CSV table of C-alpha atoms in Angstrom, one decimal:
chain,number,residue,atom,x,y,z
W,1,UNK,CA,32.7,72.3,55.6
W,2,UNK,CA,32.1,69.3,53.4
W,3,UNK,CA,34.1,68.5,50.3
W,4,UNK,CA,31.6,69.9,47.8
W,5,UNK,CA,31.1,73.1,49.7
W,6,UNK,CA,34.9,73.6,49.9
W,7,UNK,CA,35.2,72.9,46.2
W,8,UNK,CA,32.4,75.3,45.4
W,9,UNK,CA,34.1,78.1,47.3
W,10,UNK,CA,37.5,77.3,45.8
W,11,UNK,CA,36.0,77.5,42.3
W,12,UNK,CA,34.2,80.8,43.1
W,13,UNK,CA,37.4,82.3,44.3
W,14,UNK,CA,39.4,80.9,41.4
W,15,UNK,CA,36.9,82.3,38.9
W,16,UNK,CA,36.9,85.7,40.7
W,17,UNK,CA,40.7,85.9,40.3
W,18,UNK,CA,40.5,85.0,36.6
W,19,UNK,CA,37.8,87.6,36.0
W,20,UNK,CA,40.3,90.3,37.3
W,21,UNK,CA,42.8,89.3,34.6
W,22,UNK,CA,42.6,90.8,31.1
W,23,UNK,CA,40.9,88.7,28.4
W,24,UNK,CA,43.2,87.5,25.6
W,25,UNK,CA,40.5,86.9,23.0
W,26,UNK,CA,39.0,89.8,21.1
W,27,UNK,CA,35.7,87.9,20.6
W,28,UNK,CA,33.7,86.7,23.6
W,29,UNK,CA,32.5,83.1,23.9
W,30,UNK,CA,28.9,84.3,23.7
W,31,UNK,CA,29.6,86.0,20.4
W,32,UNK,CA,31.3,82.8,19.1
W,33,UNK,CA,28.3,80.7,20.1
W,34,UNK,CA,25.9,83.0,18.3
W,35,UNK,CA,28.1,83.1,15.3
W,36,UNK,CA,28.0,79.3,15.1
W,37,UNK,CA,24.2,79.1,15.8
W,38,UNK,CA,24.5,77.7,19.3
W,39,UNK,CA,21.9,79.0,21.7
W,40,UNK,CA,22.3,79.8,25.4
W,41,UNK,CA,20.0,76.9,26.2
W,42,UNK,CA,22.4,74.5,24.3
W,43,UNK,CA,25.3,76.0,26.1
W,44,UNK,CA,23.8,75.5,29.5
W,45,UNK,CA,22.9,71.9,28.5
W,46,UNK,CA,26.6,71.4,27.7
W,47,UNK,CA,27.6,72.9,31.0
W,48,UNK,CA,25.3,70.5,32.8
W,49,UNK,CA,26.7,67.5,30.9
W,50,UNK,CA,30.3,68.6,31.8
W,51,UNK,CA,29.3,69.0,35.4
W,52,UNK,CA,28.0,65.4,35.4
W,53,UNK,CA,31.1,64.2,33.6
W,54,UNK,CA,33.4,65.7,36.3
W,55,UNK,CA,31.2,64.0,38.9
W,56,UNK,CA,30.2,67.4,40.4
W,57,UNK,CA,26.8,68.2,41.9
W,58,UNK,CA,24.2,70.1,39.8
W,59,UNK,CA,24.8,73.5,41.5
W,60,UNK,CA,28.3,73.6,39.8
W,61,UNK,CA,26.6,74.0,36.4
W,62,UNK,CA,26.6,77.8,36.7
W,63,UNK,CA,30.3,77.7,37.6
W,64,UNK,CA,31.1,75.5,34.7
W,65,UNK,CA,29.5,77.9,32.3
W,66,UNK,CA,31.3,80.8,33.9
W,67,UNK,CA,34.6,79.0,33.7
W,68,UNK,CA,34.0,78.3,29.9
W,69,UNK,CA,33.4,82.0,29.4
W,70,UNK,CA,36.7,82.9,31.3
W,71,UNK,CA,38.7,80.2,29.5
W,72,UNK,CA,40.6,82.8,27.5
W,73,UNK,CA,42.2,84.0,30.7
W,74,UNK,CA,44.2,80.7,31.0
W,75,UNK,CA,47.2,80.5,28.6
W,76,UNK,CA,47.7,77.1,27.0
W,77,UNK,CA,50.9,75.8,25.4
W,78,UNK,CA,50.4,72.6,23.4
W,79,UNK,CA,53.6,70.7,22.3
W,80,UNK,CA,53.8,68.0,19.7
W,81,UNK,CA,56.4,65.3,20.2
W,82,UNK,CA,56.6,61.8,18.7
W,83,UNK,CA,53.0,61.3,17.6
W,84,UNK,CA,50.5,61.2,14.8
W,85,UNK,CA,48.4,64.3,15.8
W,86,UNK,CA,45.4,62.0,16.4
W,87,UNK,CA,44.8,63.5,19.8
W,88,UNK,CA,44.4,67.0,18.3
W,89,UNK,CA,42.3,65.5,15.6
W,90,UNK,CA,40.0,63.9,18.2
W,91,UNK,CA,39.2,67.4,19.5
W,92,UNK,CA,39.2,69.7,16.4
W,93,UNK,CA,38.3,67.5,13.4
W,94,UNK,CA,34.7,68.3,12.8
W,95,UNK,CA,32.8,69.7,9.9
W,96,UNK,CA,30.5,71.6,12.2
W,97,UNK,CA,32.1,73.1,15.3
W,98,UNK,CA,30.6,71.8,18.5
W,99,UNK,CA,30.8,73.2,21.9
W,100,UNK,CA,33.9,71.2,22.8
W,101,UNK,CA,35.9,72.5,19.9
W,102,UNK,CA,34.6,76.0,20.4
W,103,UNK,CA,35.7,76.0,24.1
W,104,UNK,CA,39.1,74.8,23.0
W,105,UNK,CA,39.2,77.5,20.4
W,106,UNK,CA,38.3,80.1,23.1
W,107,UNK,CA,41.2,79.1,25.4
W,108,UNK,CA,44.2,81.4,25.0
W,109,UNK,CA,46.1,79.0,22.8
W,110,UNK,CA,49.6,80.4,22.8
W,111,UNK,CA,51.4,77.7,20.9
W,112,UNK,CA,50.1,74.7,18.9
W,113,UNK,CA,52.2,73.6,15.9
W,114,UNK,CA,49.2,72.2,14.0
W,115,UNK,CA,46.9,75.1,14.4
W,116,UNK,CA,49.0,78.2,14.5
W,117,UNK,CA,49.9,80.2,11.4
W,118,UNK,CA,53.5,81.0,12.6
W,119,UNK,CA,56.4,78.9,11.3
W,120,UNK,CA,60.2,78.8,11.6
W,121,UNK,CA,61.9,81.4,13.7
W,122,UNK,CA,58.5,83.2,14.4
W,123,UNK,CA,57.1,79.9,15.9
W,124,UNK,CA,60.2,79.6,18.1
W,125,UNK,CA,59.8,83.1,19.3
W,126,UNK,CA,56.1,82.6,20.0
W,127,UNK,CA,57.0,79.6,22.2
W,128,UNK,CA,59.8,81.3,24.0
W,129,UNK,CA,57.7,84.4,24.6
W,130,UNK,CA,54.7,82.4,26.0
W,131,UNK,CA,56.9,80.5,28.4
W,132,UNK,CA,58.5,83.7,29.7
W,133,UNK,CA,55.4,86.0,29.7
W,134,UNK,CA,53.2,83.5,31.5
W,135,UNK,CA,55.8,81.7,33.6
W,136,UNK,CA,54.1,79.9,36.5
W,137,UNK,CA,50.6,80.4,35.1
W,138,UNK,CA,50.3,78.5,31.8
W,139,UNK,CA,48.8,75.1,31.3
W,140,UNK,CA,51.1,72.8,29.4
W,141,UNK,CA,49.6,70.0,27.2
W,142,UNK,CA,52.0,67.5,25.6
W,143,UNK,CA,50.9,65.2,22.7
W,144,UNK,CA,53.3,62.3,21.8
W,145,UNK,CA,56.0,60.3,23.4
W,146,UNK,CA,59.5,61.7,24.3
W,147,UNK,CA,62.4,59.9,22.6
W,148,UNK,CA,65.3,59.7,25.1
W,149,UNK,CA,67.8,57.4,23.5
W,150,UNK,CA,71.0,59.1,22.3
W,151,UNK,CA,70.2,62.0,24.5
W,152,UNK,CA,66.9,62.6,22.7
W,153,UNK,CA,68.4,62.8,19.2
W,154,UNK,CA,65.6,60.8,17.5
W,155,UNK,CA,63.3,63.9,17.7
W,156,UNK,CA,64.4,67.4,17.0
W,157,UNK,CA,61.9,70.3,16.5
W,158,UNK,CA,62.1,73.7,14.9
W,159,UNK,CA,64.8,75.7,13.3
W,160,UNK,CA,67.0,75.7,16.4
W,161,UNK,CA,67.1,71.9,16.4
W,162,UNK,CA,66.2,71.4,20.0
W,163,UNK,CA,65.4,67.8,21.0
W,164,UNK,CA,61.8,67.1,22.2
W,165,UNK,CA,63.2,66.1,25.5
W,166,UNK,CA,64.9,69.5,25.9
W,167,UNK,CA,61.7,71.4,24.9
W,168,UNK,CA,59.4,69.4,27.3
W,169,UNK,CA,61.8,69.8,30.2
W,170,UNK,CA,62.1,73.5,29.6
W,171,UNK,CA,58.4,74.1,29.2
W,172,UNK,CA,57.5,71.9,32.2
W,173,UNK,CA,59.6,74.1,34.5
W,174,UNK,CA,57.3,77.1,34.2
W,175,UNK,CA,54.0,75.3,33.9
W,176,UNK,CA,51.2,75.6,36.5
W,177,UNK,CA,50.0,72.1,35.4
W,178,UNK,CA,50.9,69.5,32.9
W,179,UNK,CA,48.6,67.3,30.9
W,180,UNK,CA,49.8,64.3,28.8
W,181,UNK,CA,47.2,64.1,26.1
W,182,UNK,CA,46.9,60.5,24.8
W,183,UNK,CA,48.7,57.3,25.6
W,184,UNK,CA,51.9,58.2,23.7
W,185,UNK,CA,52.5,61.2,26.0
W,186,UNK,CA,51.2,59.4,29.1
W,187,UNK,CA,53.0,56.1,28.8
W,188,UNK,CA,55.0,56.0,25.5
W,189,UNK,CA,52.3,54.4,23.4
W,190,UNK,CA,53.2,52.5,20.2
W,191,UNK,CA,56.5,54.4,20.0
W,192,UNK,CA,57.6,52.6,23.2
W,193,UNK,CA,56.6,49.2,22.0
W,194,UNK,CA,59.3,46.6,22.1
W,195,UNK,CA,62.1,46.9,21.1
W,196,UNK,CA,61.7,50.7,21.5
W,197,UNK,CA,64.9,51.7,19.7
W,198,UNK,CA,64.3,55.5,20.3
W,199,UNK,CA,63.9,55.0,24.1
W,200,UNK,CA,60.4,56.6,23.8
W,201,UNK,CA,58.9,57.4,27.2
W,202,UNK,CA,55.8,59.2,28.7
W,203,UNK,CA,56.2,62.8,29.9
W,204,UNK,CA,56.0,61.7,33.5
W,205,UNK,CA,59.2,59.7,33.1
W,206,UNK,CA,61.3,62.6,31.8
W,207,UNK,CA,60.3,65.4,34.2
W,208,UNK,CA,60.0,65.8,37.9
W,209,UNK,CA,56.6,67.4,38.3
W,210,UNK,CA,53.1,66.0,38.7
W,211,UNK,CA,51.4,65.1,35.4
W,212,UNK,CA,47.8,64.3,34.5
W,213,UNK,CA,47.6,61.4,32.1
W,214,UNK,CA,44.8,61.2,29.6
W,215,UNK,CA,45.2,57.7,28.3
W,216,UNK,CA,43.6,56.7,25.0
W,217,UNK,CA,44.6,56.5,21.3
W,218,UNK,CA,43.1,59.0,21.1
W,219,UNK,CA,41.3,60.1,24.3
W,220,UNK,CA,37.8,61.5,23.6
W,221,UNK,CA,37.3,65.2,23.2
W,222,UNK,CA,35.2,65.2,26.4
W,223,UNK,CA,38.2,63.9,28.4
W,224,UNK,CA,40.5,66.6,27.0
W,225,UNK,CA,38.1,69.5,27.4
W,226,UNK,CA,36.8,68.2,30.8
W,227,UNK,CA,40.4,68.2,32.1
W,228,UNK,CA,41.0,71.7,30.8
W,229,UNK,CA,37.8,72.9,32.4
W,230,UNK,CA,38.7,71.3,35.8
W,231,UNK,CA,42.0,73.2,35.8
W,232,UNK,CA,40.3,76.4,34.8
W,233,UNK,CA,37.7,76.0,37.6
W,234,UNK,CA,39.9,74.8,40.4
W,235,UNK,CA,43.5,75.6,39.5
W,236,UNK,CA,44.6,72.2,40.6
W,237,UNK,CA,44.8,68.6,39.6
W,238,UNK,CA,41.7,66.4,39.9
W,239,UNK,CA,41.7,63.1,41.9
W,240,UNK,CA,43.9,60.6,40.1
W,241,UNK,CA,44.1,56.9,39.9
W,242,UNK,CA,47.3,54.8,40.2
W,243,UNK,CA,48.4,55.8,36.7
W,244,UNK,CA,47.7,59.5,37.3
W,245,UNK,CA,44.5,59.5,35.2
W,246,UNK,CA,41.5,61.5,36.3
W,247,UNK,CA,39.2,59.2,38.2
W,248,UNK,CA,36.1,60.9,36.8
W,249,UNK,CA,37.1,59.7,33.3
W,250,UNK,CA,39.1,56.4,34.1
W,251,UNK,CA,37.4,55.2,37.3
W,252,UNK,CA,35.4,52.4,35.7
W,253,UNK,CA,36.2,49.5,33.4
W,254,UNK,CA,35.1,49.6,29.8
W,255,UNK,CA,33.5,46.2,30.3
W,256,UNK,CA,31.2,47.4,33.1
W,257,UNK,CA,29.5,50.1,31.0
W,258,UNK,CA,29.6,48.3,27.6
W,259,UNK,CA,26.3,48.0,25.8
W,260,UNK,CA,27.3,44.3,25.0
W,261,UNK,CA,27.8,43.5,28.7
W,262,UNK,CA,24.4,41.7,28.9
W,263,UNK,CA,25.6,39.4,26.0
W,264,UNK,CA,28.8,38.6,28.0
W,265,UNK,CA,26.7,37.7,31.1
W,266,UNK,CA,24.5,35.5,29.0
W,267,UNK,CA,27.5,33.7,27.4
W,268,UNK,CA,26.6,35.0,23.9
W,269,UNK,CA,29.9,35.6,22.1
W,270,UNK,CA,31.1,36.4,18.6
W,271,UNK,CA,33.2,33.4,17.5
W,272,UNK,CA,34.5,34.9,14.3
W,273,UNK,CA,34.1,38.3,12.7
W,274,UNK,CA,31.1,38.3,10.4
W,275,UNK,CA,29.3,35.4,11.9
W,276,UNK,CA,25.6,35.6,13.0
W,277,UNK,CA,26.7,36.6,16.6
W,278,UNK,CA,28.5,39.6,15.2
W,279,UNK,CA,25.4,40.6,13.2
W,280,UNK,CA,23.3,40.2,16.4
W,281,UNK,CA,25.6,42.4,18.5
W,282,UNK,CA,27.0,39.6,20.7
W,283,UNK,CA,30.0,40.1,23.0
W,284,UNK,CA,33.4,40.5,21.3
W,285,UNK,CA,35.5,39.0,24.1
W,286,UNK,CA,36.4,35.8,22.2
W,287,UNK,CA,37.6,37.9,19.2
W,288,UNK,CA,40.0,39.9,21.4
W,289,UNK,CA,38.0,42.6,23.3
W,290,UNK,CA,40.1,43.9,26.2
W,291,UNK,CA,37.3,45.7,27.9
W,292,UNK,CA,37.6,43.7,31.1
W,293,UNK,CA,41.2,45.0,31.5
W,294,UNK,CA,40.7,48.6,30.5
W,295,UNK,CA,39.7,51.7,32.4
W,296,UNK,CA,38.1,54.4,30.3
W,297,UNK,CA,34.7,56.1,29.7
W,298,UNK,CA,34.5,55.2,26.0
W,299,UNK,CA,31.2,53.4,26.3
W,300,UNK,CA,29.5,56.4,27.9
W,301,UNK,CA,31.2,59.3,26.1
W,302,UNK,CA,32.0,57.8,22.7
W,303,UNK,CA,33.7,59.8,19.9
W,304,UNK,CA,32.7,62.1,17.0
W,305,UNK,CA,29.9,64.0,18.7
W,306,UNK,CA,29.0,61.0,20.9
W,307,UNK,CA,28.3,59.0,17.7
W,308,UNK,CA,30.1,55.7,18.2
W,309,UNK,CA,33.1,53.9,19.7
W,310,UNK,CA,35.0,50.8,18.5
W,311,UNK,CA,32.9,48.1,20.3
W,312,UNK,CA,29.7,49.7,19.0
W,313,UNK,CA,31.2,49.8,15.5
W,314,UNK,CA,32.0,46.0,15.7
W,315,UNK,CA,35.6,45.7,16.9
W,316,UNK,CA,36.8,44.8,20.4
W,317,UNK,CA,38.5,47.3,22.7
W,318,UNK,CA,42.3,47.1,22.3
W,319,UNK,CA,43.0,48.6,25.8
W,320,UNK,CA,44.7,51.7,24.3
W,321,UNK,CA,44.3,53.7,27.5
W,322,UNK,CA,46.5,51.3,29.5
W,323,UNK,CA,50.3,51.5,30.0
W,324,UNK,CA,52.2,49.3,27.6
W,325,UNK,CA,49.0,48.3,25.8
W,326,UNK,CA,50.8,47.7,22.5
W,327,UNK,CA,52.7,44.8,24.0
W,328,UNK,CA,50.6,43.8,27.0
W,329,UNK,CA,47.2,43.6,25.1
W,330,UNK,CA,48.4,41.9,21.9
W,331,UNK,CA,47.1,39.9,20.0
W,332,UNK,CA,44.3,42.5,19.5
W,333,UNK,CA,41.9,39.9,18.0
W,334,UNK,CA,42.4,37.1,20.4
W,335,UNK,CA,41.6,36.7,24.1
W,336,UNK,CA,44.6,37.3,26.4
W,337,UNK,CA,46.4,34.0,27.1
W,338,UNK,CA,47.5,35.1,30.6
W,339,UNK,CA,45.6,35.9,33.7
W,340,UNK,CA,45.7,39.7,34.1
W,341,UNK,CA,42.4,39.4,35.8
W,342,UNK,CA,41.9,36.0,37.4
W,343,UNK,CA,39.1,34.0,36.0
W,344,UNK,CA,38.1,36.1,32.9
W,345,UNK,CA,40.1,34.2,30.3
W,346,UNK,CA,39.5,30.8,31.9
W,347,UNK,CA,35.8,31.2,32.0
W,348,UNK,CA,34.7,32.9,28.8
W,349,UNK,CA,33.6,29.5,27.5
W,350,UNK,CA,31.8,28.5,30.7
W,351,UNK,CA,29.6,31.4,31.6
W,352,UNK,CA,26.7,30.0,33.6
W,353,UNK,CA,28.6,26.9,34.8
W,354,UNK,CA,30.0,26.3,38.3
W,355,UNK,CA,32.8,28.8,38.9
W,356,UNK,CA,35.0,28.9,42.0
W,357,UNK,CA,32.4,26.9,43.8
W,358,UNK,CA,29.5,29.2,43.0
W,359,UNK,CA,26.8,28.9,40.3
W,360,UNK,CA,27.0,32.1,38.3
W,361,UNK,CA,24.0,31.9,35.9
W,362,UNK,CA,23.5,35.4,34.4
W,363,UNK,CA,26.3,37.0,36.5
W,364,UNK,CA,29.3,36.7,34.2
W,365,UNK,CA,33.0,36.3,34.8
W,366,UNK,CA,33.5,40.0,35.5
W,367,UNK,CA,31.9,39.6,39.0
W,368,UNK,CA,34.4,36.9,40.0
W,369,UNK,CA,37.3,38.8,38.4
W,370,UNK,CA,36.5,41.9,40.3
W,371,UNK,CA,37.2,40.1,43.5
W,372,UNK,CA,40.8,39.8,42.4
W,373,UNK,CA,41.4,43.0,40.4
W,374,UNK,CA,43.7,45.5,42.0
W,375,UNK,CA,41.7,48.5,43.1
W,376,UNK,CA,42.4,52.1,42.1
W,377,UNK,CA,44.3,54.1,44.6
W,378,UNK,CA,42.2,56.3,46.8
C-alpha cells in the first residue's frame, strides 16, 4: 500500500471514530456557514485549497471537508504565556469572518483566555475541568514563550498564581498533541533575545513531549488552521523539519517563492528605502531582506485574507520564523555581515559576474548558496 493510500485509510478511520463521539457545538458548521453567507461551493473551494496546502492529493478534499465538519469533536486548550496575543490576532482579527476563523470557532475551544467569557476562579475551574475530562485526547496550543528564570516567577497566571512553566508542564502531560503557535512559543522569540533576563524558552525546551512548532511573528492563519486540520484528520504529527516545523508550511525558503526573485536574479536592488528601485518593486536584499535565510510560506499564503505580506508591502523579510531571529537576523534593514549561507552576502553586488568559476548571468546567488545550505531533515 503506498503512502497516500495508507494516509487516506488512516484519515477515514480517524474521522469514523470522531463521528461516533458526541458533538460539543450546538450549531453545526453548515448552519454557521449559511449564517455568514458562505455557500457550499465556497466551502469546498476552501477544502481544496487546504488539501493543496497540506500537500495532499485532490481526493483528500472530501475528507478535509468532513474533518472540518467534525472539528467540534476535538477539544482544544489554548494557553497564553509571555506574548502579545498577535498569533491569536492573526487568526481571529477580521471584520468579516472567513472560513479559517469559522473553522477555528467551530473547534471545541475549551479554554482561551482572550476569547472566553469566564474569568478568575471560574476560568481556573474551566481549565482544570478540561484537562481532566479530556485527558489524553485534547489538543494543546501554546502561544508565547515560557519564562524559566527564578523557577518561572517572571510569569504567573490566574487567581492561584501558578507560573506559566507550571501550567504548561501540567497541560502537556495530558495532551494528545502540542502545538507551539508562533516563534515565541516555538523558540522563545523576542522574549529570549539577549540578555534574556527572564530565561524565556520555547515550549519544546521545558517539556519532554513532541511539539509542532509554527514559527512566525505571527504565523499565518492558514498555517495555524492547516495544522489543526491535519491533527483532526490523522490524529498524529505531520512530517517535520529539523526545527519541528511542518514541512508542508516551512519546506521552502521565502526567497525561492518571492515575487521579487526575478529582480534579485537580474541584480536589480533597492539601495535605500524610497528610491526609484523601491517604487519599481526591486529586490529588498540590500536593505536587509532575510528571505534567503528563512523558511516559510509567507509569499504564497500571505496574511489578512491572502491580501499581502511584508515584502509585497515594501519591507524585507526579517526572518521571524527562524530560531533566535531577533539576535541572528539583526540588523533588520542591512544585509547580514556573516556567511549564514555561503555566497549570498558576498555576491549581492556582483550578480551576473563570474562566481565560483561559473558565469551566472540571470541565475542569482541563491543557486550557488543552495549548494552549501544545510538541507532539511528527511
